[in-house]
XYZ file of C-alpha atoms in Angstrom:
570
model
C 153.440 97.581 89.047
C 152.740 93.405 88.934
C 155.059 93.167 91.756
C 153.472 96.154 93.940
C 150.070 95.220 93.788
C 149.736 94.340 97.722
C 151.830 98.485 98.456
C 149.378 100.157 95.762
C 146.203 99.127 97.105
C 147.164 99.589 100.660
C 148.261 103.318 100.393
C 146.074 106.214 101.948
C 143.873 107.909 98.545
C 144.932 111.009 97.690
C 141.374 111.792 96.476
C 143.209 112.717 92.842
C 142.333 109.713 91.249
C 145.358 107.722 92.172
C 144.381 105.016 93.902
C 143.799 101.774 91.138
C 140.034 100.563 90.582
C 139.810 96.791 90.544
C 137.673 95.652 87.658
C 133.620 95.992 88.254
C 132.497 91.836 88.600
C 130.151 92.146 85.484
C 130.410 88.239 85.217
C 129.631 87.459 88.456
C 126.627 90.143 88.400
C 125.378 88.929 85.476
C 125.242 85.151 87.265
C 123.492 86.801 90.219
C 121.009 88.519 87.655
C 119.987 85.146 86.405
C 119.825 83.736 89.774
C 117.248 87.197 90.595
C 115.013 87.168 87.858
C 113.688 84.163 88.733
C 111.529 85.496 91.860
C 110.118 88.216 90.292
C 108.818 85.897 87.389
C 107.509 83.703 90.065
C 106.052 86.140 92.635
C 104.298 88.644 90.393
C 102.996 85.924 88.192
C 100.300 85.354 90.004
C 98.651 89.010 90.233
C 96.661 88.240 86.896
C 94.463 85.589 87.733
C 94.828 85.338 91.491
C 91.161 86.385 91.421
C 89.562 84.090 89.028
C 91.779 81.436 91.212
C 90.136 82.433 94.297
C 86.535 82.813 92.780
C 87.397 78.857 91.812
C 87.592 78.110 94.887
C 84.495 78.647 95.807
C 84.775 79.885 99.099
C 82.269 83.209 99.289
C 79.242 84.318 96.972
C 80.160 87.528 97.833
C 82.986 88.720 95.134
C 83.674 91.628 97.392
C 85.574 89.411 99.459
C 87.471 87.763 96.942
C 89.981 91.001 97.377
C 90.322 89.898 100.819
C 91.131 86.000 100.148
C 93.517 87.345 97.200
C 95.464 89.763 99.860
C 95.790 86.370 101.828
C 97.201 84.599 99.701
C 100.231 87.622 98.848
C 100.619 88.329 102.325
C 101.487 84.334 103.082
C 104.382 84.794 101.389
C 105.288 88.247 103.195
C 104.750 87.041 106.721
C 106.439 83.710 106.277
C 109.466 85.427 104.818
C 109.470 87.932 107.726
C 110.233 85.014 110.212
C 113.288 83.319 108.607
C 114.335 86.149 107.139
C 117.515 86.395 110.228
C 117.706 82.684 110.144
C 118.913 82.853 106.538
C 120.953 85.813 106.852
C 122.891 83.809 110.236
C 122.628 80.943 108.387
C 125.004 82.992 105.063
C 127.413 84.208 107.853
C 127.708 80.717 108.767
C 127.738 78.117 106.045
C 128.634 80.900 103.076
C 125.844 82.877 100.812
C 126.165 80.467 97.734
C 124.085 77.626 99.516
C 121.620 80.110 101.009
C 120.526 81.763 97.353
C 120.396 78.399 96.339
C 118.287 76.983 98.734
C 116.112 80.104 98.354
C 116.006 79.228 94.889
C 114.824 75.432 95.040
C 112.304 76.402 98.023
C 110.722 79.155 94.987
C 110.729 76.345 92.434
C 108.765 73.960 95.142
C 106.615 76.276 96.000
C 105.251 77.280 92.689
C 104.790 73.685 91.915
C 102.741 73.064 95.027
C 100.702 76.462 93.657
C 100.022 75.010 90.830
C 98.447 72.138 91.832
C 96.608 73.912 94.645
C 92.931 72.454 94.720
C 91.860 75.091 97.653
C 92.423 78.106 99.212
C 94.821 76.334 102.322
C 96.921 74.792 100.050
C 97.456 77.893 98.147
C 97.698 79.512 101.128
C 100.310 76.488 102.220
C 102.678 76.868 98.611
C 103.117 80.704 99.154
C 104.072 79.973 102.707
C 106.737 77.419 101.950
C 108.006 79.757 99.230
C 108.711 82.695 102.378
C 110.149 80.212 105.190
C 112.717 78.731 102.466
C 113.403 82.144 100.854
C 115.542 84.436 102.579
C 117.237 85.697 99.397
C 116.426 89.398 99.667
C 118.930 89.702 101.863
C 121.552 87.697 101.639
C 122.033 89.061 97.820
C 122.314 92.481 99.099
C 125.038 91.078 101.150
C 126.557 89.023 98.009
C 126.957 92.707 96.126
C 128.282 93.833 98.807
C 131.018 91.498 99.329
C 131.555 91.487 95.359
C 132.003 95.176 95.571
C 135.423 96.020 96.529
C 135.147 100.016 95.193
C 133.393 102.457 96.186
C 133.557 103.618 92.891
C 131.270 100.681 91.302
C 128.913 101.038 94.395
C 126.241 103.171 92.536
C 126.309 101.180 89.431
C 126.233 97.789 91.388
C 122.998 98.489 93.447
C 120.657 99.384 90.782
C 121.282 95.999 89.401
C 119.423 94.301 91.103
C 116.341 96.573 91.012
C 116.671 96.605 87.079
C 116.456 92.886 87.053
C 113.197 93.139 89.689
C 112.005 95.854 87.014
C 112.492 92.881 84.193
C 110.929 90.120 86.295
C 107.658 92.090 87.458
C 106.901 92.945 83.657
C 108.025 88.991 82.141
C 105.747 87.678 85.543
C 102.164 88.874 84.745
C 102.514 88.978 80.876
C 103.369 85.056 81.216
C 100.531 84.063 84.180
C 98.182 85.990 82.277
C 98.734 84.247 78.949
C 99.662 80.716 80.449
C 96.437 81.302 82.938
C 93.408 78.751 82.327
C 94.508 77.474 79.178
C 91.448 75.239 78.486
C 89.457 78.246 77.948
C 92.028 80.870 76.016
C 93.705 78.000 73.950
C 90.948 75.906 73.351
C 92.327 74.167 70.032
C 95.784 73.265 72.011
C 94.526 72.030 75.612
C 91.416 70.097 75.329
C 88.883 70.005 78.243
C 88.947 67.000 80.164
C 92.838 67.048 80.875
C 94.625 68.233 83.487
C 95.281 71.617 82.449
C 91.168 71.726 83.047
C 91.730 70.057 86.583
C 94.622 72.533 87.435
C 94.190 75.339 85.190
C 96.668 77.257 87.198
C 99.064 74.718 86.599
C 100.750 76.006 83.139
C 101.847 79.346 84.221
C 103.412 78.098 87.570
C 105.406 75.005 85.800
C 106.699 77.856 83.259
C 107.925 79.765 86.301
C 109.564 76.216 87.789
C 111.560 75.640 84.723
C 113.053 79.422 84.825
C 114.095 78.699 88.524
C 115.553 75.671 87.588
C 117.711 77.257 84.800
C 118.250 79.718 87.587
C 119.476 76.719 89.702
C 121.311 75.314 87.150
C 123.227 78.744 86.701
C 123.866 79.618 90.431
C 125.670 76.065 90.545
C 128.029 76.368 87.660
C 128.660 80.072 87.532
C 128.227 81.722 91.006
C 131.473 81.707 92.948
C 131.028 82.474 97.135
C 132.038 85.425 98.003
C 131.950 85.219 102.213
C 135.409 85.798 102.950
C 136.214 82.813 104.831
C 134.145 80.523 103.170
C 135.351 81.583 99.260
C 138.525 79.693 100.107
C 137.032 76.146 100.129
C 136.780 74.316 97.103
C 133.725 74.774 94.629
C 133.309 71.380 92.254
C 130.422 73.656 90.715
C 132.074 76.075 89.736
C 135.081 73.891 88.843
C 132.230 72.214 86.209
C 131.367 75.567 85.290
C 134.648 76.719 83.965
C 135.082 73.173 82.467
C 132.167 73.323 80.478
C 133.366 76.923 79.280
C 136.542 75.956 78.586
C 134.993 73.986 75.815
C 133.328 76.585 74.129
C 136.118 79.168 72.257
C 134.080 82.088 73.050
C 133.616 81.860 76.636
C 137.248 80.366 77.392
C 138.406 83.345 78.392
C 135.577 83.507 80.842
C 136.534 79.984 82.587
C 140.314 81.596 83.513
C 140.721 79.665 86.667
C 139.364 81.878 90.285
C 140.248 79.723 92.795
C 141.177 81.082 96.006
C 142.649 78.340 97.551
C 145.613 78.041 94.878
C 145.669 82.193 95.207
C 146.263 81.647 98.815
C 148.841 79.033 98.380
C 150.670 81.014 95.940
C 150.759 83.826 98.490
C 151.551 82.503 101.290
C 154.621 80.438 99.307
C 156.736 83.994 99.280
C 157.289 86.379 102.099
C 155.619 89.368 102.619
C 158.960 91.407 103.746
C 161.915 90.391 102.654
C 163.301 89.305 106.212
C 163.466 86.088 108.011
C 160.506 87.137 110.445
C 156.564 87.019 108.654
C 153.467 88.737 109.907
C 151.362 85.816 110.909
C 148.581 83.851 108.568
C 148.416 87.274 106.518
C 145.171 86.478 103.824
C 143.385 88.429 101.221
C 140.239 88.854 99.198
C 141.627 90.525 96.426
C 139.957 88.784 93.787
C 142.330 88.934 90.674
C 145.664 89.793 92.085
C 148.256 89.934 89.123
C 151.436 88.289 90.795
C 151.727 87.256 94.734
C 152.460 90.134 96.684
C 155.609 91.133 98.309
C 156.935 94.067 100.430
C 159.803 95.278 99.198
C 159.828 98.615 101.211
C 161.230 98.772 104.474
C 157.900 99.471 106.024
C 154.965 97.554 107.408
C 151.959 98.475 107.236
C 148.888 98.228 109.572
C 147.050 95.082 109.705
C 143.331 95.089 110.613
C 141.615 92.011 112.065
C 140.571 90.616 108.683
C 143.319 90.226 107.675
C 145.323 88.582 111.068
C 144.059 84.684 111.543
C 145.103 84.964 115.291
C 142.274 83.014 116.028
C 141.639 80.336 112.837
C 139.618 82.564 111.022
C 136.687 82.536 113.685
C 137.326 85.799 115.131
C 134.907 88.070 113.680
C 132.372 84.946 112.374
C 130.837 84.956 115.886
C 129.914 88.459 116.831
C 128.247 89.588 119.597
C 124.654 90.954 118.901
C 125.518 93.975 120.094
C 128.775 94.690 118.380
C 127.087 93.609 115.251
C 123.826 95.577 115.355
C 125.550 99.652 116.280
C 124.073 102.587 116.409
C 124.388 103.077 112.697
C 123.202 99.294 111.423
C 120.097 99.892 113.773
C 118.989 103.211 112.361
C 119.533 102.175 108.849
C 117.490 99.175 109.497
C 114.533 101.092 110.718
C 115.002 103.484 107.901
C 114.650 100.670 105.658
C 111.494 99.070 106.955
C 110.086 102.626 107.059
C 110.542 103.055 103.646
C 109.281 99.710 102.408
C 105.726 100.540 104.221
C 104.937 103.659 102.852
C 106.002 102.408 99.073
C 104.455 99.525 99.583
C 101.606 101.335 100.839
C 101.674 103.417 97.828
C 101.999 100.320 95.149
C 98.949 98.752 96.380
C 96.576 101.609 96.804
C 97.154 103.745 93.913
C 95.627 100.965 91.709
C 92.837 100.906 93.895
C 92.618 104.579 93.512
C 92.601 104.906 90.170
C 89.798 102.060 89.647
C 87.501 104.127 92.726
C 84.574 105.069 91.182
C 82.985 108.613 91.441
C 80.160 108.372 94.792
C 76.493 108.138 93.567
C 75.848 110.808 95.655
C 78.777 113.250 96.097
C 79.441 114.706 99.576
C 80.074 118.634 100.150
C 83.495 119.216 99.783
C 84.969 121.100 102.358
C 88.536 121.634 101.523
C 91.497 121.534 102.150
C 90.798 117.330 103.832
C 87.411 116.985 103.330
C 86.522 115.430 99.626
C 85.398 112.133 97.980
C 85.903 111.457 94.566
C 87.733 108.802 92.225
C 89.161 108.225 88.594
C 86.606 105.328 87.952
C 89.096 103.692 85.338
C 89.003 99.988 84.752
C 91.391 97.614 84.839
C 92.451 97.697 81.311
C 93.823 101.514 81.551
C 95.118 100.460 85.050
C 97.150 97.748 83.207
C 98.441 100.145 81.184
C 99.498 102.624 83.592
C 101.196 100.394 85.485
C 103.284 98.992 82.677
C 103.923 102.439 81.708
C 105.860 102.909 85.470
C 107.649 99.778 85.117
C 109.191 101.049 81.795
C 110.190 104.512 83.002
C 111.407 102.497 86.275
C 113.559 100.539 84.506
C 115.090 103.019 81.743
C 115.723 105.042 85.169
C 117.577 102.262 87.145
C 119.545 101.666 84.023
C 120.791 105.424 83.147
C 120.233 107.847 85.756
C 120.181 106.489 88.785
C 123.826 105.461 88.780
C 125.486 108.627 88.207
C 123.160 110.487 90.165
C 124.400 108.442 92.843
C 127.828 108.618 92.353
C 127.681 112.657 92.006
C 125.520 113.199 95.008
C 126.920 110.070 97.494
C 124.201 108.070 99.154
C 123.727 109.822 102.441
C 123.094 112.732 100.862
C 121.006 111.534 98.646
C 118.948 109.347 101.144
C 118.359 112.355 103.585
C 116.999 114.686 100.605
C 114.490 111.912 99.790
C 113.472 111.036 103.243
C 112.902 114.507 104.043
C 110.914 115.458 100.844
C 108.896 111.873 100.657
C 105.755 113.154 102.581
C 105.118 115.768 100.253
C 104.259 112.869 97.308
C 101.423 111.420 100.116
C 100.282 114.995 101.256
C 99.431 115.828 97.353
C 98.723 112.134 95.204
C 94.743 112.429 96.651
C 94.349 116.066 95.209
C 94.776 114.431 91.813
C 90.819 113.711 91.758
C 90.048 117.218 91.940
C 92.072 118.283 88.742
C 89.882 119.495 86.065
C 88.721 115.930 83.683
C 91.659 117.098 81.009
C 94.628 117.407 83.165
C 93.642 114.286 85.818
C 95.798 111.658 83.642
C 99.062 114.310 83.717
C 98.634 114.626 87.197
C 98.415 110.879 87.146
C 101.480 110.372 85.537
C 103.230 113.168 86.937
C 102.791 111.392 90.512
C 104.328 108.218 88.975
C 107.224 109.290 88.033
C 108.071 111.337 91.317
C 107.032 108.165 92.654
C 109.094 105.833 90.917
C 112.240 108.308 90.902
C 112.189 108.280 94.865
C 112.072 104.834 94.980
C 114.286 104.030 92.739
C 117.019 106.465 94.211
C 115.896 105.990 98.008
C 116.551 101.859 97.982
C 119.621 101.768 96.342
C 121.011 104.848 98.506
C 119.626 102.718 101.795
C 121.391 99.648 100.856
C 124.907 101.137 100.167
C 124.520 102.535 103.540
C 123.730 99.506 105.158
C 126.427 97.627 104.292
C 128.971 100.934 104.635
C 128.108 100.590 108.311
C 128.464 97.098 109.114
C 131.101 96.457 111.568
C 132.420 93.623 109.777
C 132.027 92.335 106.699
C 131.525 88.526 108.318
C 128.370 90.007 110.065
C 126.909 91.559 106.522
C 124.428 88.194 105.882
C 122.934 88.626 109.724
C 122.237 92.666 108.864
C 120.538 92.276 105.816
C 118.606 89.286 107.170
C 117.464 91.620 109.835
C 116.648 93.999 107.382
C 114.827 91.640 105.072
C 112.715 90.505 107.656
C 111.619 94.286 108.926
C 111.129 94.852 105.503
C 108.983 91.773 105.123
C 106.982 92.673 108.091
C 106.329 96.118 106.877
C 105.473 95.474 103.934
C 102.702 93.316 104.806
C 100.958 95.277 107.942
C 101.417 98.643 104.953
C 98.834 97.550 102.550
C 96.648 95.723 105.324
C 96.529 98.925 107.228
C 95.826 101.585 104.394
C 93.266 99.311 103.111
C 91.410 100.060 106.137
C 92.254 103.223 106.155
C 91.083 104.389 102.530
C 87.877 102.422 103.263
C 87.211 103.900 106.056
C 87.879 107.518 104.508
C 85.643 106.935 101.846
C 82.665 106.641 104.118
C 83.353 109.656 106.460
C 84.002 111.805 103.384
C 87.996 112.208 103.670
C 89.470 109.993 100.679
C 92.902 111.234 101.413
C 92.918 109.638 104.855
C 95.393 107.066 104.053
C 97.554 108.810 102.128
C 98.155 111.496 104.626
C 98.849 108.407 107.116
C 101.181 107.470 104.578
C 102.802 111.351 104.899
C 103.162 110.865 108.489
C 104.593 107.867 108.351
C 107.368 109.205 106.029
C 107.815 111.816 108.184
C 108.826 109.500 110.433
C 111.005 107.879 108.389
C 113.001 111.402 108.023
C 113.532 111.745 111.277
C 115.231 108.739 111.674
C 117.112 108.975 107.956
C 118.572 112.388 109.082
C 120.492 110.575 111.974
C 122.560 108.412 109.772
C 126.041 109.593 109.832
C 128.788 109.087 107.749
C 130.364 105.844 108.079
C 134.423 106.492 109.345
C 136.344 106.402 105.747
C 138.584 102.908 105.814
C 140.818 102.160 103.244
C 139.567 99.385 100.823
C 141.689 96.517 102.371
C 141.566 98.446 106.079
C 145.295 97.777 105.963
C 146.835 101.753 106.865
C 150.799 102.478 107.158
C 151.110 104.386 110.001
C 154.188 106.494 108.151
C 155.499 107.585 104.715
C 156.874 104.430 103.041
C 158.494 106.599 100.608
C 160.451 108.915 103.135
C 162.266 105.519 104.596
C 161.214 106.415 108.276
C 160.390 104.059 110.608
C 156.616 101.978 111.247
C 154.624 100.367 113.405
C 152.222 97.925 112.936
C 149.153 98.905 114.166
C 146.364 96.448 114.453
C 142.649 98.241 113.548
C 139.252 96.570 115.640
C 137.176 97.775 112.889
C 137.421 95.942 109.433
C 136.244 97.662 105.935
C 132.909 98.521 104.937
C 130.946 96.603 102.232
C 132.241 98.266 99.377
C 136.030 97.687 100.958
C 137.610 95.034 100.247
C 138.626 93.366 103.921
């Protein structure tokens, strides 16, 4: 079997189970976990004292307005990611994905610095800005799974990894800022007054966030190996001192076996592919672990897609058209996408905000089935609370259901149940305040977890599906750019706009106003979700034999236009 890796991999499934699994990259996951975790830490660690930052400030007497200035300040970050967001993901097709993350990294670890030492409300405004234009991770990560994933098989359990780690970060991020937060005044015996944690009392939780990006850094360097497929075959001197510095240490020196590509490649092309004077041309592959070089020993040849043919130095499918790279199918997943992060989005911000809605002095007639004011009137504390509460069931969920609900159902099918039954969450989370006093809370979390199972299913489903119907594997950093940035966008015109919204439905007597936006807007979203079809099934290297090796007749080499899907290996 050593010697017929290259015939195994490249014959048709016979949907029995057959067809050999590579390995799922839990090392190179785990590096890309490390590498995630920091953003979450760093972005969500504000939330907690964002308010008593902005009330230091000094800029309004008025402390309803310090909701506004606080909105400002996350939506910086938001709209200044939206307009790099296809830079960086051009930018990953170009120069590979590994300096991308990392830049995205260093730009976090800058701007949490400047943050901290923000004196005013345009410098703040400033450091969350320069964290967005130099952060274009969201999307070049999705494409970094993507390209990691060769199986469809590992698909499911591959893209709730990354909204595990999120999970992680946005629970670690506000229990540190809220602890580290104005130390002068809740650790009085260890910073004195007078120093500068009293100048910057921001400053403590922001460098603790710095140093975890740096380790973050410091990991992406050593440990994460690129994974574009041109630009893995260049020499890494990181991740050479990476496997160097594991080497020396007995239990991870089977970790630091030696990955590099370039000596794969050498070793490759050193024997023939068919065992006749005449080779296919500049034949290359991204298997990552193959167990011997490969060599043809059938009579056959197989078909050779465009990945895999450097007719043109390797450039041929780096520079794709727009319009080749953004089909039918990219477009309408894209949309699908930015759909989907406004009305969750939507949803994040203003159920707080509806749970802390006090009842009205003087209650209006209710005139049902839209015509009702009312609120929970909870305070922040039991918010807190039920808010952590999601974040644990989200994360038990992305850990041990999501996955094999995905794999049993498939992601299309999946996505178009969700997008077709998310309105109904909007159309019924406002009747909640006219449950009787007893049952309001299990209503409350009842909502929560429909809520968080959605979204937890819906995003992973979305993203598999995404990179399924790239046309190329080379254009996979420019997609998800695109999609970062719509996502960006969206989800900083979502809470804007229902804020509005809610306000204005409190004071014409319809509190459910924004949430039945949020309906239609899902609604939407299902009409464009239901006209995703099914990517064309490729094989996983998109290499097909036109005939029966086995029955000794005759082939042709056919030469495919369309490479694998992410998920394939090209």
């Amino acid at each position: 079997m050593r010697n017929s890796l290259f015939m195994r991999d490249t014959r048709p499934s016979t949907g029995n189970g057959s067809r050999s699994v590579p390995p799922f990259p839990t090392r190179q996951m785990l590096v890309l976990a490390i590498c995630r975790i920091c953003e979450p830490i760093a972005f969500m660690g504000i939330f907690p004292y964002i308010y008593f930052m902005i009330e230091d400030f000094h800029i309004t007497e008025d402390k309803s307005r310090i909701s506004f200035y606080a909105g400002m300040v996350t939506s910086a970050f938001t709209f200044a990611e939206f307009s790099t967001g296809l830079l960086w993901g051009r930018l990953s097709d170009k120069v590979g994905r590994k300096p991308v993350l990392l830049t995205g990294l260093i730009g976090t670890a800058i701007s949490v610095l400047i943050f901290g030492f923000a004196p005013n409300l345009t410098v703040a405004l400033l450091a969350r800005a320069v964290g967005g234009l130099l952060n274009g991770n969201m999307g070049v990560l999705q494409t970094t799974v993507a390209e990691l994933i060769t199986s469809k098989e590992h698909q499911p359990r591959a893209y709730t990894v990354m909204p595990v780690v999120w999970c992680l970060g946005s629970i670690i991020g506000p229990m540190i800022g809220g602890a580290l937060a104005r130390p002068c005044i809740s650790y009085p015996s260890l910073f004195s007054p007078g120093t500068i944690w009293e100048r910057y009392p921001y400053l403590l939780p922001n460098l603790f966030s710095a140093f975890v990006v740096f380790i973050g850094v410091v990991n992406g360097i050593l440990f994460l190996e690129e994974t574009h497929a041109e630009k893995k075959l260049r020499r890494d001197r990181g991740l050479e001192l990476g496997n160097w510095i594991l080497s020396g240490l007995p239990i991870f020196r089977k970790c630091a076996e030696s990955r590099d590509e370039k000596s794969k490649l050498a070793e490759m092309e050193a024997q023939p592919l068919i065992d006749h004077d005449e080779q296919l041309p500049g034949y290359r592959t991204n298997e990552n672990s193959p167990n011997s070089s490969p060599r043809l020993r059938s009579a056959s040849v197989p078909s050779i897609s465009w990945d895999s043919l450097d007719l043109e130095g390797g450039h041929g499918d780096s520079n794709l058209g727009i319009s080749r790279i953004f089909t039918r199918p990219v477009i309408l997943n894209i949309i699908s996408f930015g759909i989907l992060a406004f009305h969750t989005m939507t949803f994040d911000q203003l159920f707080p905000v509806f749970l802390s809605t006090a009842p009205p002095e003087h209650p209006t007639p209710i005139s049902l089935p839209f015509k009702f004011v009312d609120g929970f009137g909870l305070d922040s504390k039991t918010v807190g609370i039920v808010l952590s509460a999601q974040g644990a069931y989200q994360l038990v969920l992305n850990m041990f259901i999501i996955p094999p609900v995905l794999k049993h159902f498939g992601p299309r099918h999946l996505f178009r149940f969700l997008v077709i039954a998310y309105f109904s969450l909007y159309l019924v989370t406002p009747y909640l305040v006219l449950l009787p006093e007893r049952y309001r809370m299990i209503g409350v979390g009842m909502v929560l977890v429909w809520k968080c199972t959605f979204a937890a299913m819906a995003y992973p489903s979305n993203a598999i599906m995404t990179a399924d119907s790239s046309p190329s594997k080379l254009a996979l950093g420019t997609i998800n750019g695109v999609a970062a940035s719509t996502a960006s966008l969206c989800r900083a015109f979502g809470p804007t706009i229902s804020g509005i919204l809610y306000t204005i439905g409190l004071k014409t007597g319809y509190s459910g106003l924004a949430w039945w936006c949020s309906a239609l807007v899902a609604i939407g979203g299902a009409v464009v979700g239901l006209q995703i079809q099914e990517p064309p099934a490729r094989t996983d290297d998109g290499i097909v034999p036109t005939n029966d090796a086995e029955a000794g007749q005759p082939e042709s080499t056919q030469v495919t236009g369309r490479p694998a899907a992410s998920g394939s290996g090209t």
